[in-house]
Coordinates of C-alpha atoms in Angstrom, one line a residue:
X1 CA 0.3 -0.3 0.0
X2 CA 0.7 3.8 -0.9
X3 CA 2.1 5.5 2.3
X4 CA 1.3 9.0 0.5
X5 CA -2.2 10.7 2.2
X6 CA -4.3 12.3 -1.6
X7 CA -5.1 11.4 -5.1
X8 CA -5.7 13.7 -8.3
X9 CA -8.1 13.8 -10.5
X10 CA -7.4 15.7 -13.2
X11 CA -10.8 16.2 -16.1
X12 CA -10.3 18.2 -18.2
X13 CA -13.5 18.5 -20.2
X14 CA -15.2 20.5 -23.0
X15 CA -15.3 24.1 -21.4
X16 CA -13.2 23.9 -18.8
X17 CA -9.9 21.9 -17.3
X18 CA -10.8 21.3 -14.0
X19 CA -9.0 18.7 -10.7
X20 CA -8.6 17.7 -7.6
X21 CA -7.2 16.5 -4.4
X22 CA -9.7 13.2 -2.7
X23 CA -8.6 11.5 0.2
X24 CA -8.2 8.3 1.3
X25 CA -11.6 8.7 2.3
X26 CA -13.4 9.6 -1.0
X27 CA -14.0 13.4 -0.2
X28 CA -12.5 16.2 -2.0
X29 CA -9.2 18.4 -0.4
X30 CA -9.0 20.8 -3.6
X31 CA -9.7 22.0 -7.2
X32 CA -8.6 24.6 -9.6
X33 CA -11.1 24.8 -12.2
X34 CA -10.2 27.5 -15.3
X35 CA -12.4 28.1 -18.9
X36 CA -10.8 27.9 -22.3
X37 CA -10.8 29.6 -25.4
X38 CA -13.4 28.5 -28.3
X39 CA -13.3 28.6 -32.0
X40 CA -15.9 28.5 -33.9
X41 CA -14.6 29.6 -37.1
X42 CA -17.3 28.0 -39.5
X43 CA -21.2 26.5 -38.8
X44 CA -20.9 23.2 -37.5
X45 CA -16.8 23.9 -36.7
X46 CA -16.4 23.7 -32.7
X47 CA -12.8 23.4 -32.4
X48 CA -10.1 24.0 -29.6
X49 CA -6.3 25.1 -29.6
X50 CA -4.1 21.5 -27.6
X51 CA -2.1 24.3 -26.1
X52 CA -4.9 25.8 -24.1
X53 CA -5.7 22.5 -23.1
X54 CA -2.6 21.5 -21.3
X55 CA -2.0 25.0 -19.9
X56 CA -4.6 25.2 -18.6
X57 CA -5.3 21.5 -16.9
X58 CA -1.1 22.5 -15.9
X59 CA -2.1 25.2 -13.8
X60 CA -5.2 23.5 -12.0
X61 CA -3.4 21.4 -11.4
X62 CA -0.6 23.2 -9.3
X63 CA -4.5 25.7 -8.5
X64 CA -5.1 22.5 -6.1
X65 CA -2.0 21.2 -5.0
X66 CA -1.8 24.9 -3.0
X67 CA -5.6 24.1 -2.5
X68 CA -5.5 21.5 -0.4
X69 CA -2.2 23.1 1.3
X70 CA 0.3 19.8 -0.3
X71 CA 2.7 18.9 -2.8
X72 CA 3.0 16.2 -5.7
X73 CA 5.4 14.3 -2.2
X74 CA 1.9 13.8 -0.8
X75 CA 0.3 12.7 -4.0
X76 CA -0.5 9.1 -5.0
X77 CA -0.6 8.5 -8.5
X78 CA -2.6 11.4 -10.7
X79 CA -5.8 10.3 -12.5
X80 CA -7.0 11.7 -16.0
X81 CA -10.7 11.5 -17.0
X82 CA -11.6 13.3 -20.8
X83 CA -13.4 15.1 -23.7
X84 CA -14.1 12.1 -25.0
X85 CA -13.1 12.3 -29.4
X86 CA -12.1 15.8 -29.4
X87 CA -8.9 14.7 -32.2
X88 CA -5.8 16.3 -32.0
X89 CA -2.5 15.0 -33.8
X90 CA 0.9 16.4 -33.4
X91 CA 4.8 16.5 -34.1
X92 CA 6.2 13.7 -32.7
X93 CA 9.9 15.0 -32.1
X94 CA 8.8 18.6 -30.7
X95 CA 4.9 17.7 -29.9
X96 CA 3.8 21.2 -31.3
X97 CA 0.1 20.5 -32.8
X98 CA -0.2 20.1 -36.5
X99 CA -3.3 22.4 -35.4
X100 CA -6.9 23.1 -33.8
X101 CA -7.7 20.5 -31.7
X102 CA -11.4 19.3 -34.2
X103 CA -14.1 19.3 -31.0
X104 CA -16.6 15.7 -30.8
X105 CA -19.1 18.3 -31.1
X106 CA -17.7 19.6 -35.2
X107 CA -19.9 18.4 -37.5
X108 CA -18.0 19.0 -40.5
X109 CA -17.3 15.0 -41.2
X110 CA -20.5 14.6 -42.1
X111 CA -20.9 14.6 -45.3
X112 CA -17.8 11.8 -45.4
X113 CA -20.1 9.3 -43.5
X114 CA -22.6 9.9 -45.1
X115 CA -20.8 8.4 -48.4
X116 CA -19.6 5.9 -46.3
X117 CA -23.5 4.7 -45.0
X118 CA -23.4 4.7 -49.2
X119 CA -21.4 3.0 -49.5
X120 CA -22.5 0.4 -47.3
X121 CA -20.0 0.5 -44.5
X122 CA -22.5 1.4 -42.1
X123 CA -23.2 -2.4 -40.5
X124 CA -19.6 -3.9 -40.4
X125 CA -18.4 -1.0 -38.2
X126 CA -20.7 -0.9 -35.9
X127 CA -21.0 -4.8 -35.6
X128 CA -17.1 -3.8 -34.6
X129 CA -16.8 -0.7 -32.7
X130 CA -20.7 -0.7 -31.2
X131 CA -20.7 2.6 -32.6
X132 CA -23.1 4.0 -35.1
X133 CA -21.6 5.8 -38.3
X134 CA -21.8 9.3 -36.7
X135 CA -19.5 12.6 -37.2
X136 CA -19.2 12.3 -33.4
X137 CA -16.7 10.2 -33.4
X138 CA -12.4 10.5 -33.4
X139 CA -11.9 8.4 -37.2
X140 CA -13.6 10.4 -39.2
X141 CA -11.7 13.0 -37.8
X142 CA -8.2 12.4 -37.9
X143 CA -8.4 11.1 -42.1
X144 CA -10.1 14.9 -41.9
X145 CA -6.7 16.8 -40.9
X146 CA -4.2 13.8 -42.7
X147 CA -6.5 14.6 -46.0
X148 CA -6.4 19.0 -45.3
X149 CA -4.0 19.9 -43.0
X150 CA 0.2 20.4 -45.3
X151 CA 2.1 18.0 -44.9
X152 CA 0.6 16.1 -42.5
X153 CA -0.3 12.3 -44.9
X154 CA 3.2 12.2 -45.7
X155 CA 4.1 13.3 -42.6
X156 CA 1.9 10.2 -41.4
X157 CA 3.3 7.8 -43.8
X158 CA 7.3 8.5 -41.6
X159 CA 5.9 7.9 -38.5
X160 CA 6.6 11.5 -37.8
X161 CA 2.7 12.7 -36.2
X162 CA 1.1 11.4 -32.6
X163 CA -2.5 11.4 -32.8
X164 CA -4.7 11.5 -29.6
X165 CA -7.5 12.4 -28.4
X166 CA -7.7 14.5 -25.0
X167 CA -6.3 11.8 -23.3
X168 CA -2.7 11.1 -24.7
X169 CA -1.5 14.0 -25.0
X170 CA -2.8 14.8 -21.1
X171 CA -0.5 11.7 -20.4
X172 CA 2.6 12.4 -23.9
X173 CA 2.5 16.0 -22.5
X174 CA 3.0 15.2 -18.5
X175 CA 5.8 11.9 -19.6
X176 CA 7.7 15.1 -21.1
X177 CA 6.6 13.3 -24.1
X178 CA 8.2 9.8 -22.7
X179 CA 4.5 8.0 -23.4
X180 CA 1.2 7.4 -26.6
X181 CA -1.1 5.2 -24.8
X182 CA -4.6 5.9 -24.2
X183 CA -6.4 3.6 -22.2
X184 CA -9.8 1.4 -24.1
X185 CA -12.5 3.8 -23.2
X186 CA -11.4 6.6 -25.0
X187 CA -10.0 4.6 -27.7
X188 CA -13.6 2.7 -28.2
X189 CA -15.2 6.2 -28.8
X190 CA -12.3 5.7 -32.6
X191 CA -14.7 4.2 -35.2
X192 CA -11.1 2.7 -35.2
X193 CA -10.9 0.2 -32.5
X194 CA -12.8 -3.9 -32.7
X195 CA -14.8 -4.7 -28.9
X196 CA -14.0 -7.8 -29.2
X197 CA -9.8 -8.2 -30.4
X198 CA -9.8 -5.0 -28.2
X199 CA -7.1 -3.3 -30.1
X200 CA -7.6 -0.8 -33.6
X201 CA -8.8 -3.4 -36.6
X202 CA -6.3 -2.6 -39.6
X203 CA -9.7 -3.4 -41.4
X204 CA -11.1 0.2 -40.7
X205 CA -7.5 2.0 -40.8
X206 CA -7.3 1.2 -44.5
X207 CA -11.7 2.0 -44.9
X208 CA -10.1 5.5 -43.1
X209 CA -6.0 5.7 -44.3
X210 CA -4.9 5.8 -41.6
X211 CA -1.7 5.2 -40.8
X212 CA -1.4 2.4 -37.7
X213 CA 2.3 4.3 -36.5
X214 CA -0.1 7.4 -35.5
X215 CA -1.9 5.7 -33.0
X216 CA -1.0 5.2 -29.3
X217 CA -0.5 2.4 -27.9
X218 CA -3.5 0.9 -25.5
X219 CA -3.2 0.2 -21.8
X220 CA -5.7 -0.8 -19.3
X221 CA -7.7 2.6 -17.2
X222 CA -5.9 1.0 -13.9
X223 CA -2.3 0.7 -14.1
X224 CA 0.7 3.2 -14.3
X225 CA 1.3 3.6 -17.4
X226 CA 4.6 6.3 -16.6
X227 CA 5.0 9.2 -14.1
X228 CA 5.0 13.1 -14.8
X229 CA 7.9 15.1 -14.8
X230 CA 9.3 17.2 -12.2
X231 CA 8.7 20.4 -13.7
X232 CA 4.7 20.0 -14.2
X233 CA 4.2 19.5 -10.7
X234 CA 6.8 19.7 -8.5
X235 CA 8.4 15.9 -8.0
X236 CA 7.5 12.6 -10.7
X237 CA 3.5 11.4 -9.6
X238 CA 2.8 7.9 -11.3
X239 CA 0.3 8.2 -13.9
X240 CA -2.4 5.6 -12.7
X241 CA -6.1 6.0 -15.0
X242 CA -7.6 6.9 -17.6
X243 CA -11.3 7.2 -18.9
X244 CA -12.9 9.0 -20.5
X245 CA -14.7 11.2 -19.0
X246 CA -18.8 9.7 -18.9
X247 CA -16.9 5.9 -18.5
X248 CA -14.7 7.7 -15.8
X249 CA -18.0 9.6 -14.2
X250 CA -20.0 5.6 -14.2
X251 CA -16.7 4.3 -11.4
X252 CA -16.5 6.6 -9.6
X253 CA -21.5 6.5 -9.1
X254 CA -20.0 3.1 -8.4
X255 CA -22.3 1.0 -11.0
X256 CA -20.1 -2.6 -11.0
X257 CA -23.0 -4.5 -11.5
X258 CA -24.9 -5.2 -14.3
X259 CA -28.2 -2.8 -14.8
X260 CA -26.9 -0.2 -12.8
X261 CA -26.8 3.2 -14.5
X262 CA -26.0 7.3 -14.4
X263 CA -26.5 10.0 -16.2
X264 CA -24.0 12.9 -15.8
X265 CA -25.3 16.6 -17.4
X266 CA -22.8 18.6 -19.1
X267 CA -22.2 20.0 -21.6
X268 CA -23.5 17.5 -23.5
X269 CA -25.8 14.9 -21.9
X270 CA -25.0 11.0 -21.3
X271 CA -26.6 7.9 -20.0
X272 CA -24.5 4.7 -19.7
X273 CA -25.9 1.3 -18.5
X274 CA -23.2 -1.2 -16.6
X275 CA -23.7 -4.3 -19.4
X276 CA -21.4 -7.5 -18.0
X277 CA -18.6 -8.4 -19.1
X278 CA -19.3 -8.6 -22.6
X279 CA -20.3 -6.3 -25.0
X280 CA -24.3 -5.2 -26.0
X281 CA -24.8 -4.9 -29.8
X282 CA -28.6 -2.1 -29.5
X283 CA -30.8 -1.6 -31.7
X284 CA -32.4 1.0 -30.9
X285 CA -29.7 3.4 -32.1
X286 CA -27.8 3.5 -29.0
X287 CA -23.6 3.2 -28.7
X288 CA -22.1 0.0 -27.4
X289 CA -19.1 0.7 -25.5
X290 CA -16.0 -0.6 -23.3
X291 CA -16.6 1.4 -19.8
X292 CA -13.2 0.0 -18.7
X293 CA -10.1 -2.4 -17.9
X294 CA -8.9 -3.9 -14.4
X295 CA -6.4 -5.9 -14.4
X296 CA -7.0 -9.7 -13.8
X297 CA -10.6 -8.0 -13.4
X298 CA -10.8 -7.7 -17.5
X299 CA -13.5 -5.5 -19.6
X300 CA -16.6 -3.6 -18.3
X301 CA -19.0 -3.6 -21.8
X302 CA -21.4 -0.6 -21.3
X303 CA -24.7 1.4 -23.8
X304 CA -24.4 4.5 -24.1
X305 CA -26.7 7.4 -25.2
X306 CA -25.4 10.6 -25.4
X307 CA -27.6 14.1 -25.3
X308 CA -25.5 17.0 -27.3
X309 CA -27.0 20.2 -25.1
X310 CA -27.3 20.2 -22.1
X311 CA -26.2 22.3 -20.4
X312 CA -25.3 24.1 -23.6
X313 CA -29.2 24.4 -23.9
X314 CA -28.5 26.2 -20.9
X315 CA -25.5 28.6 -22.1
X316 CA -27.6 29.6 -25.2
X317 CA -30.3 31.5 -22.5
X318 CA -27.4 32.8 -21.4
X319 CA -25.5 33.9 -24.0
X320 CA -27.6 33.9 -26.9
X321 CA -30.8 35.1 -25.8
X322 CA -29.7 37.0 -22.8
X323 CA -33.1 36.4 -20.4
X324 CA -30.1 34.8 -17.0
X325 CA -27.0 35.8 -16.0
X326 CA -26.3 33.6 -15.0
X327 CA -26.5 29.4 -15.9
X328 CA -27.7 28.5 -11.8
X329 CA -30.6 30.9 -12.6
X330 CA -32.3 28.8 -15.0
X331 CA -35.0 26.6 -11.5
X332 CA -36.0 30.3 -11.1
X333 CA -36.8 31.9 -13.4
X334 CA -38.5 28.6 -14.9
X335 CA -39.3 26.9 -11.6
X336 CA -42.0 30.9 -11.6
X337 CA -44.8 29.3 -13.9
X338 CA -46.2 25.6 -13.6
X339 CA -45.0 24.2 -16.6
X340 CA -43.7 25.8 -20.2
X341 CA -47.6 26.2 -21.5
X342 CA -47.3 23.6 -23.8
X343 CA -44.0 25.6 -25.7
X344 CA -41.7 22.9 -26.5
X345 CA -37.3 23.0 -26.8
X346 CA -35.5 20.6 -29.3
X347 CA -31.7 21.5 -28.7
X348 CA -30.8 19.5 -31.6
X349 CA -28.0 22.7 -32.6
X350 CA -25.7 20.9 -33.4
X351 CA -27.4 17.4 -34.8
X352 CA -29.5 15.8 -32.8
X353 CA -27.7 12.5 -31.4
X354 CA -28.8 8.8 -29.8
X355 CA -32.2 7.7 -30.7
X356 CA -32.1 10.1 -33.7
X357 CA -28.3 9.9 -35.2
X358 CA -29.6 13.7 -37.5
X359 CA -26.7 16.3 -37.6
X360 CA -29.1 18.1 -39.7
X361 CA -31.4 18.5 -37.0
X362 CA -31.5 22.0 -35.9
X363 CA -32.6 23.8 -32.9
X364 CA -36.9 24.1 -32.7
X365 CA -38.7 25.9 -30.3
X366 CA -42.1 25.4 -30.7
X367 CA -45.8 26.3 -29.9
X368 CA -45.3 29.5 -29.0
X369 CA -48.5 32.6 -28.3
X370 CA -48.3 35.5 -27.2
X371 CA -48.7 34.0 -23.2
X372 CA -45.5 32.7 -23.8
X373 CA -42.4 34.3 -21.8
X374 CA -38.6 34.0 -21.0
X375 CA -40.0 31.2 -17.8
X376 CA -41.9 29.1 -20.1
X377 CA -38.5 29.5 -22.3
X378 CA -36.6 28.5 -19.5
X379 CA -39.1 25.4 -18.6
X380 CA -39.1 24.1 -21.4
X381 CA -35.3 24.2 -22.3
X382 CA -34.9 22.6 -18.2
X383 CA -37.6 19.7 -19.6
X384 CA -35.8 19.3 -23.1
X385 CA -32.7 17.2 -20.9
X386 CA -35.3 15.6 -19.2
X387 CA -36.7 14.7 -22.3
X388 CA -33.9 13.7 -24.6
X389 CA -32.1 10.7 -21.3
X390 CA -35.7 9.7 -20.7
X391 CA -36.0 8.6 -24.2
X392 CA -32.0 7.8 -24.0
X393 CA -33.8 4.8 -20.9
X394 CA -36.1 3.2 -23.0
X395 CA -33.9 1.8 -25.7
X396 CA -30.8 0.7 -22.7
X397 CA -35.0 -1.3 -21.5
X398 CA -35.7 -2.5 -25.0
X399 CA -31.8 -3.7 -26.0
X400 CA -31.1 -3.8 -22.4
X401 CA -33.6 -6.0 -21.4
X402 CA -33.7 -5.0 -17.6
X403 CA -36.1 -3.0 -16.5
X404 CA -33.9 0.1 -14.4
X405 CA -35.2 0.5 -10.9
X406 CA -33.3 4.0 -10.3
X407 CA -31.0 6.2 -12.1
X408 CA -27.5 7.8 -10.6
X409 CA -26.6 11.7 -11.1
X410 CA -24.0 14.1 -10.8
X411 CA -22.6 16.7 -13.7
X412 CA -23.5 20.6 -12.9
X413 CA -27.2 20.7 -13.6
X414 CA -27.3 17.8 -11.5
X415 CA -27.4 20.0 -8.7
X416 CA -31.1 21.8 -9.9
X417 CA -33.7 20.5 -8.4
X418 CA -36.7 21.2 -10.0
X419 CA -34.4 19.9 -13.3
X420 CA -34.3 16.3 -10.7
X421 CA -38.0 15.6 -10.3
X422 CA -38.8 16.6 -14.0
X423 CA -36.0 13.5 -14.8
X424 CA -37.6 11.5 -12.5
X425 CA -41.4 11.9 -13.4
X426 CA -40.7 11.4 -16.7
X427 CA -38.8 8.8 -15.8
X428 CA -41.2 6.8 -13.9
X429 CA -38.2 5.4 -11.9
X430 CA -36.1 7.3 -7.9
X431 CA -33.3 9.9 -9.5
X432 CA -30.2 9.7 -7.1
X433 CA -28.0 12.5 -6.1
X434 CA -24.5 11.3 -4.5
X435 CA -23.9 13.3 -1.9
X436 CA -19.2 13.2 -4.3
X437 CA -21.2 14.9 -6.7
X438 CA -17.7 15.4 -8.5
X439 CA -18.4 11.4 -9.8
X440 CA -16.1 11.9 -13.2
X441 CA -12.7 13.5 -11.0
X442 CA -13.8 10.4 -8.1
X443 CA -14.5 7.7 -11.5
X444 CA -10.5 9.4 -12.5
X445 CA -8.9 9.2 -9.1
X446 CA -10.7 5.8 -8.1
X447 CA -8.7 4.1 -11.1
X448 CA -5.9 5.2 -10.3
X449 CA -5.7 5.2 -6.2
X450 CA -6.9 1.2 -7.0
X451 CA -3.8 0.9 -9.4
X452 CA -0.9 2.0 -6.9
X453 CA -3.2 -0.1 -3.9
X454 CA -4.6 3.6 -1.6
X455 CA -7.7 2.4 -2.3
X456 CA -7.4 -2.1 -1.7
X457 CA -10.9 -3.1 -3.7
X458 CA -13.2 -2.9 -5.6
X459 CA -16.0 -3.3 -2.6
X460 CA -14.1 0.3 -0.6
X461 CA -14.1 2.6 -3.0
X462 CA -17.7 1.5 -3.6
X463 CA -18.6 2.4 0.2
X464 CA -17.6 6.1 -0.1
X465 CA -20.1 6.6 -1.9
X466 CA -22.8 7.6 -0.5
X467 CA -26.9 9.3 -1.0
X468 CA -27.1 12.6 -1.2
X469 CA -30.5 13.4 -2.4
X470 CA -33.6 11.3 -3.8
X471 CA -36.1 12.4 -6.1
X472 CA -39.2 10.0 -6.2
X473 CA -41.9 9.9 -9.3
X474 CA -44.6 11.8 -9.2
X475 CA -47.2 11.7 -12.3
X476 CA -49.0 8.9 -13.4
X477 CA -48.1 7.1 -16.6
X478 CA -50.2 8.4 -18.7
X479 CA -49.6 11.8 -18.2
X480 CA -45.9 10.1 -18.5
X481 CA -45.9 9.6 -22.3
X482 CA -48.7 11.6 -23.1
X483 CA -45.4 14.5 -22.1
X484 CA -43.3 12.0 -24.1
X485 CA -45.6 11.0 -27.7
X486 CA -45.8 14.9 -27.3
X487 CA -42.2 15.7 -26.7
X488 CA -41.6 13.5 -30.1
X489 CA -44.1 16.0 -32.4
X490 CA -42.0 18.2 -31.6
X491 CA -38.5 15.9 -32.4
X492 CA -40.3 15.1 -36.3
X493 CA -40.3 19.5 -37.0
X494 CA -36.6 19.5 -36.0
X495 CA -35.2 16.2 -38.5
X496 CA -33.0 17.0 -41.8
X497 CA -34.6 20.9 -41.5
X498 CA -30.3 21.5 -42.4
X499 CA -29.7 19.4 -45.0
X500 CA -28.4 19.8 -48.0
X501 CA -31.0 20.3 -51.1
X502 CA -30.5 18.8 -54.2

């Protein structure tokens, strides 16, 4: 067992970088957080500066240590969790990024996905990767970078370039370029990873024209992959846990038994269900994905459904419409009316995810009258998050054959009591919020801590998960079904709006 008393979790998200120090009891001892710039060079394009990602993450890691009053020498390990699918490409020799990172929300490869689908590759890809053919995933983003960045194709063929999702980029930076690796949870989001062989698929690489030499190695989610260089935090620290943000949140919520599920309410909204040690194919347009791999315990697989716009829809109320000053203001405004007065917002600002997978859907606000107020629109925005999540759960129940008994929740918007009650009413099952809301960072810390003996076993880590509040459903079944049917009418109006005209 390690004698160091803390684990540092690096939580690199879509709009901000965070770092959290946890002690042996699972309590938070120090936090750092910083937003960074978003680039929107064309409609449907979303980019990040890779150096912004790295510098903001390093700064908040140092800030979290300062706030906890500790040093690198007090850390047993570093765990990393990250925005998934965001795609980076850099020079191995210098670490210089060749271009801005293409963010998971970016839709520039929708046409390439359409062509691959027209050529008959969609089912074949889904059988191997568990993923729906969509611009969301990293493979087509990497193919785009190699095709459109001057000199990239030739440099890649010479073995001079490194691809990575954000976890890989952070490990590379933390180790001074010594380690180029990812974990199965992130690899399984690239459209290049075979769920069955648990390795990169050469047939897919050939289809996308991607040289295998650019890809990172794949290490277990809970394992020491390297050590941070002293320049980063003041001393070397084992990097011992890596998982994509949604899988890390599922781990942090202690969803270790098949049938357990969690929903994270962040920029997007992501629901994952543990389905055990073998992938379960989806017949309802969900994703089969890797959860994590633990030494000696093998792989845990998930079913996942993603809502692209959750907290981002509330940000739109704040920044786009200006009807609230702070995101936190939405709850009081929405609660000032009893219902939406039949107003629905479909927040398809970047298309629709599961179960529709429509990149051409666009945001739609319907049902308004002269009596509609900003409060009705605020309430419809919150309800849209709960409605989208309810659709996902119905698909999961059908695919897994398991009727969920409760939903564990986390993420910033999970602190919104009104939204959580809406969610319970629309699901028809209790919604459970834990005492420690930092589930994503907690999961990264757990994976890292287990790898170095900071926590001795899974049960010890799971025992630290505690309930803060349970939201019980209050609606009768008929009301729930009627609301969902009305929502689907609104969704139908948003579908295909931006499809190119012949």
